[in-house]
Coordinates of C-alpha atoms in Angstrom, one line a residue:
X317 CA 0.0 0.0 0.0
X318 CA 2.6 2.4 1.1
X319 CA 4.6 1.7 -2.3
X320 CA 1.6 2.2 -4.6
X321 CA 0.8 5.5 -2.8
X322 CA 4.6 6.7 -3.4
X323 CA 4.6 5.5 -6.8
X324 CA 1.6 7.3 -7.7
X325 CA 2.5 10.8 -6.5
X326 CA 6.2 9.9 -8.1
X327 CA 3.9 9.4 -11.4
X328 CA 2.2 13.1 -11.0
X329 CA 4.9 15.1 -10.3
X330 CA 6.1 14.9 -13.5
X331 CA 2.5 15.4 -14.8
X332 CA 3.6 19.0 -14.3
X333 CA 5.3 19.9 -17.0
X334 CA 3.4 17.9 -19.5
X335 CA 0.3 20.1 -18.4
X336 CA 2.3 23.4 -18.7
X337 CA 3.2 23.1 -22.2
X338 CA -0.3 21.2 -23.4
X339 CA -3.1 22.9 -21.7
X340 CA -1.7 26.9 -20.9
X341 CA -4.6 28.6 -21.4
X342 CA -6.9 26.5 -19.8
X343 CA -6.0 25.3 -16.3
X344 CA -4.5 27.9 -13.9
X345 CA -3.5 25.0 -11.4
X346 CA -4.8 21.2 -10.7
X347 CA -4.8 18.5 -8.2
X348 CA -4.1 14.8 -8.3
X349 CA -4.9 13.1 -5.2
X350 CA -5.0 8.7 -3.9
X351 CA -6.3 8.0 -0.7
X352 CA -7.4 4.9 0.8
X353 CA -11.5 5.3 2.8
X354 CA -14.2 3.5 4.4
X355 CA -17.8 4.1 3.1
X356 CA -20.7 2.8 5.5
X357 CA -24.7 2.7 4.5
X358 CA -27.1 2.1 7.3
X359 CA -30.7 1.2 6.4
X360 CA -33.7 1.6 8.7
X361 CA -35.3 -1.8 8.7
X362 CA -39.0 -2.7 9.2
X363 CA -40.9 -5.7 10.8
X364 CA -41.4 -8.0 7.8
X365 CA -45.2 -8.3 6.7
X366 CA -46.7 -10.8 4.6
X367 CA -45.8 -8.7 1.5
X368 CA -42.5 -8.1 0.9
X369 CA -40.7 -4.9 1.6
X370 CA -37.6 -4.4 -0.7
X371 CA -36.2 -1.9 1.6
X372 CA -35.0 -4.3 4.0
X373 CA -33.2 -6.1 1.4
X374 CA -31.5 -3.4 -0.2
X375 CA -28.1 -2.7 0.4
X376 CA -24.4 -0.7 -0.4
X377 CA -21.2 -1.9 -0.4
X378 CA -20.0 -1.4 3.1
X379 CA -16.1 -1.9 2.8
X380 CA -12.7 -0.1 2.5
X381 CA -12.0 1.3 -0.8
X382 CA -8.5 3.1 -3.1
X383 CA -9.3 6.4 -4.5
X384 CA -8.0 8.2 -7.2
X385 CA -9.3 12.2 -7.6
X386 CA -8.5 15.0 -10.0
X387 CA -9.4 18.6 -9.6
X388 CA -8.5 21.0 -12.3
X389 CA -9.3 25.2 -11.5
X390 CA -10.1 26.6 -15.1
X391 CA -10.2 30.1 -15.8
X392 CA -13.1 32.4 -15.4
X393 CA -13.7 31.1 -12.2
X394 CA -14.7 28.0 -12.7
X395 CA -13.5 24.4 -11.3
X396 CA -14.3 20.4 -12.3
X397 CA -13.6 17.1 -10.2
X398 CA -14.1 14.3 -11.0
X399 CA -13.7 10.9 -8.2
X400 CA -13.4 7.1 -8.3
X401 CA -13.3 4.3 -6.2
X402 CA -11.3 0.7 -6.7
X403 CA -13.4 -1.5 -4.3
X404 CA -12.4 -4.8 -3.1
X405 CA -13.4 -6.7 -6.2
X406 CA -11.2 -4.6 -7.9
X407 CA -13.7 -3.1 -9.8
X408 CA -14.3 0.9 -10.2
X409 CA -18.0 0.9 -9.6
X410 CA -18.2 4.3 -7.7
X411 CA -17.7 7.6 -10.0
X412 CA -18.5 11.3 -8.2
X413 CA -17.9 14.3 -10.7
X414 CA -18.4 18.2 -9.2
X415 CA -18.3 21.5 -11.3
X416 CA -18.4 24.6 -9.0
X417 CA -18.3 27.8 -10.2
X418 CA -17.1 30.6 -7.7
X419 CA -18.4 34.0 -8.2
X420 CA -16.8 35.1 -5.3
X421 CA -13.3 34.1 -3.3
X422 CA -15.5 32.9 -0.3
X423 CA -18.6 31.4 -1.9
X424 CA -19.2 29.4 -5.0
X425 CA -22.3 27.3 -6.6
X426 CA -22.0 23.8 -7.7
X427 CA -23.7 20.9 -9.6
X428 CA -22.3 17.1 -8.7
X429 CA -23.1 13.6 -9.9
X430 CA -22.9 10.3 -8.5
X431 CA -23.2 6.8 -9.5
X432 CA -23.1 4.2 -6.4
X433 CA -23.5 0.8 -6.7
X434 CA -26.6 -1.2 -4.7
X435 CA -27.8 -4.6 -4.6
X436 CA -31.3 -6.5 -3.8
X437 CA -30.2 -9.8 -1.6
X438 CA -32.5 -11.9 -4.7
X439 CA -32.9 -15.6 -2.5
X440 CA -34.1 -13.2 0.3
X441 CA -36.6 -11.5 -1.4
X442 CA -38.0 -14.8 -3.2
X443 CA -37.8 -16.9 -0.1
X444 CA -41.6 -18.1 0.8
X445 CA -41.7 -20.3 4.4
X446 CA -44.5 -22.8 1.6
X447 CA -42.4 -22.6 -1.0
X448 CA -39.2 -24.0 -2.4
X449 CA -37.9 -21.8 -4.6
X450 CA -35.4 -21.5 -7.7
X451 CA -33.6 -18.4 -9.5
X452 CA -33.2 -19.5 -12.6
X453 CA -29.6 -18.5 -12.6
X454 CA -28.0 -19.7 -9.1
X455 CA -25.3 -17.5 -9.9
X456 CA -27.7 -14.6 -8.7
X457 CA -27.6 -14.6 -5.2
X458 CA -27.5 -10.2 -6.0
X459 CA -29.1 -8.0 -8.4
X460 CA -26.8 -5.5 -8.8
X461 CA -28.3 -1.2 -9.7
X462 CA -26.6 1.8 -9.6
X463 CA -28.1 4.4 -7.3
X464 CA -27.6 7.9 -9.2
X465 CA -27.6 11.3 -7.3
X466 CA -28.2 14.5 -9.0
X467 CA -26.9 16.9 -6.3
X468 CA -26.8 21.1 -6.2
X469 CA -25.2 23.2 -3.6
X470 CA -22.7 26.1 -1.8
X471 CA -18.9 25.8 -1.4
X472 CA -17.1 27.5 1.2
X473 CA -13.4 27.6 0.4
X474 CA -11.1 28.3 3.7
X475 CA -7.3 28.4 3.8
X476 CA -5.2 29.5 7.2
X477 CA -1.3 28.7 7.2
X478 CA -0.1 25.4 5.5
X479 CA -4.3 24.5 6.2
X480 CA -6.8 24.6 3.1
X481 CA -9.9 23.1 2.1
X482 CA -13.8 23.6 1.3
X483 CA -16.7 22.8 3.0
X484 CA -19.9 21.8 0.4
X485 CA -23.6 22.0 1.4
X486 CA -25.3 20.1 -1.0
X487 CA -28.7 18.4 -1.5
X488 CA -30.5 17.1 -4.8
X489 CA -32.6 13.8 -6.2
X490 CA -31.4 9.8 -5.2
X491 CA -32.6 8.2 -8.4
X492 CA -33.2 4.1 -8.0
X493 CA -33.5 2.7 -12.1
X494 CA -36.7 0.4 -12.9
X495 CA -35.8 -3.1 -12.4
X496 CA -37.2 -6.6 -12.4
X497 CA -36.7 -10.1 -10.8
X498 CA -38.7 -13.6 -11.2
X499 CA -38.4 -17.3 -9.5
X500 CA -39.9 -20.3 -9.9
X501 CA -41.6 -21.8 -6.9
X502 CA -42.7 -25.6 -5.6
X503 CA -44.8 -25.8 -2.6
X504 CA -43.8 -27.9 -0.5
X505 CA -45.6 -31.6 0.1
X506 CA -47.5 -30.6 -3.1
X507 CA -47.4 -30.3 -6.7
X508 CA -48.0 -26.8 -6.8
X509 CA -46.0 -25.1 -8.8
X510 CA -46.0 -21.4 -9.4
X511 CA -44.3 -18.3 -11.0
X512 CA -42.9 -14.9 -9.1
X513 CA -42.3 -11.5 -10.6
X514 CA -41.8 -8.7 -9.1
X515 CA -41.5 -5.4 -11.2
X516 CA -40.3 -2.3 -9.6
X517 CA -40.4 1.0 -11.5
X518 CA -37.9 4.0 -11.2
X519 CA -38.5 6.0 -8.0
X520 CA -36.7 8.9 -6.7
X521 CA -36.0 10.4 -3.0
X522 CA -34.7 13.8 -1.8
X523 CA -31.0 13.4 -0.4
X524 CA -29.1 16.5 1.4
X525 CA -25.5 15.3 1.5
X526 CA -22.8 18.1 3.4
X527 CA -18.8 17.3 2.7
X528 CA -15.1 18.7 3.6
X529 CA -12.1 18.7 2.4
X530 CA -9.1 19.6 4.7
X531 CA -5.2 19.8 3.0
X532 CA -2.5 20.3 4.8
X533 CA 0.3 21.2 2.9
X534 CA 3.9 19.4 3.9
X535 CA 6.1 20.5 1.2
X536 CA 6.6 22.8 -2.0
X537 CA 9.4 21.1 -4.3
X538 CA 8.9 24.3 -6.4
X539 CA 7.3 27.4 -6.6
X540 CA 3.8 26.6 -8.2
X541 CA 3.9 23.1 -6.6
X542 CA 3.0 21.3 -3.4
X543 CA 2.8 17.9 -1.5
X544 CA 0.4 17.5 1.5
X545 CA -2.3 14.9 3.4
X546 CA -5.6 15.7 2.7
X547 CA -8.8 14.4 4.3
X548 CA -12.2 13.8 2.8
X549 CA -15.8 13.1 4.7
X550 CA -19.1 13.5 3.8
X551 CA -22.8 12.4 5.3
X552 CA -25.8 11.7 3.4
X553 CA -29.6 11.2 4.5
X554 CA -32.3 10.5 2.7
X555 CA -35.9 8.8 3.4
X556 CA -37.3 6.2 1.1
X557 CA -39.4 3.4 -0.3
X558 CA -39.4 1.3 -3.1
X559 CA -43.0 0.2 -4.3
X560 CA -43.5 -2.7 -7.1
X561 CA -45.9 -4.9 -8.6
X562 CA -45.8 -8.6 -8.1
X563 CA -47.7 -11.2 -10.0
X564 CA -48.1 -14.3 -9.3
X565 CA -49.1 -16.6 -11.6
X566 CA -49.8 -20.5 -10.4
X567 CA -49.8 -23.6 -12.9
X568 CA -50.1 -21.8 -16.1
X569 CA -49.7 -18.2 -17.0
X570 CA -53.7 -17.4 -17.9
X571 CA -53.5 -17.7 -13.6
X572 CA -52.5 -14.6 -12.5
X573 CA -52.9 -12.6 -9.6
X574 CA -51.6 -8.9 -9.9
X575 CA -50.6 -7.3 -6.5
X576 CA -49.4 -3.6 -6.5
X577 CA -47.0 -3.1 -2.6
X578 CA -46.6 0.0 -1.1
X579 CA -44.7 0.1 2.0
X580 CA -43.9 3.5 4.5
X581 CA -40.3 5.6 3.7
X582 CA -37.8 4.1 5.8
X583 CA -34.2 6.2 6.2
X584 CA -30.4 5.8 4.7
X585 CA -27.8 7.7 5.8
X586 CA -24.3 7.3 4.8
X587 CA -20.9 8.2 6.1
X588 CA -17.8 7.6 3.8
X589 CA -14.4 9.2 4.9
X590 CA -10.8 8.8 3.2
X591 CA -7.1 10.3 3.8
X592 CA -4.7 10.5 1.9
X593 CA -1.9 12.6 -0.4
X594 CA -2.1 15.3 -2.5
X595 CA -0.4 16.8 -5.3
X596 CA -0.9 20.6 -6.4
X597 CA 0.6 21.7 -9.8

């Protein structure tokens, strides 16, 4: 770990000079930055009924992840970053982008974007104490969605001595895509036999979701440059439910029953925190 982190902030510094002759006039400074985090969802869970609530069975990637993030400050007041997380399947699922504009030195406005991977636990949701049933592909213990937030807000820039950073206050949409699961179920001692669909539409929640970023610079190998540990942090809330249809449809598909399930919101809130280096050139 200690050698990737060195090797990558070895790899920027000479990112310097290939900016400065191939993009003057468009970047007045930017920052590369690695950092290793922890990102934690907790779900409010419900008393199960006798129709199933999907809330209780939807769940985020609770683990330690590798980040990689790249803020460039354009002219005319106007700054982009864009984020990205290497999770422990080695895969970069997680992608956060930010442009902020900054009218003033102390203020600014900005528009993010996120794209977070969930998952609906699929045996869970299909499991019936009558029924024995199948996925028809037992490699689908998870059906994996991406959870998209659409996010609008202030930034408060700060700096004091070697310490910088920005505080964001930001709220916006959490957008859940339209998806759809099926088994097929035996009841038991019988020769019942039945098929299960559940069909969930798009839905959409209100989010507010606050962040820092602290830098504290440690050294300045030139001029317009500088090395430092930075720390990230942010908190999210949101309230929530995830209504579907399910039919049902027993012996032969001209027998179905056609359920529409609404359940109460129930709450997410999510804490995800990282350190690690920056590079300023």
């Amino acid at each position: 770990m200690k050698r990737l982190l060195i090797a990558l902030i070895l790899t920027c510094i000479p990112a310097h000079y290939v900016f400065s002759y191939t993009l003057t006039g468009w970047f007045e400074e930017s920052k590369i930055s690695v950092f290793g985090g922890v990102a934690t969802h907790h779900i409010e869970k419900r008393n199960s009924t006798e129709d199933v609530n999907l809330m209780n069975y939807l769940s985020y990637r609770n683990e330690f992840y590798l980040g990689v993030d790249a803020h460039v400050y354009l002219h005319e007041q106007w700054q982009f970053n864009i984020k990205t997380y290497l999770n422990s399947s080695l895969r970069t699922d997680d992608v956060f982008a930010k442009l902020i504009y900054m009218p003033h030195e102390k203020i600014g406005v900005t528009l993010g974007y996120a794209s977070i991977p969930v998952q609906y636990g699929l045996y869970e949701i299909h499991e019936q104490p009558q029924y024995y049933t199948t996925i028809p592909n037992s490699d689908d213990v998870y059906d994996f969605a991406k959870n998209e937030l659409f996010l609008a807000g202030l930034a408060f820039p700060f700096e004091g001595g070697k310490f910088s950073g920005t505080i964001y206050l930001q709220g916006g949409v959490s957008y859940l895509p339209n998806d759809f699961s099926f088994s097929w179920q035996n009841k038991y001692d019988s020769n019942e036999r039945r098929l299960v669909e559940y069909d969930i539409p798009e839905s959409y929640a209100f989010i507010i979701q606050p962040e820092v970023e602290i830098r504290w610079e440690i050294a300045k190998p030139t001029t317009d440059t500088s090395i430092g540990l930075q720390f990230q942090g942010k908190w999210n809330y949101s309230k929530r439910n995830i209504d579907y249809t399910r039919n049902i449809y027993t012996w032969t598909t001209d027998n179905k029953q056609t359920e529409i399930i609404s359940h109460p919101k129930q709450s997410i809130e999510g804490v995800d925190w990282n350190v690690g280096l920056f590079y300023i050139f």
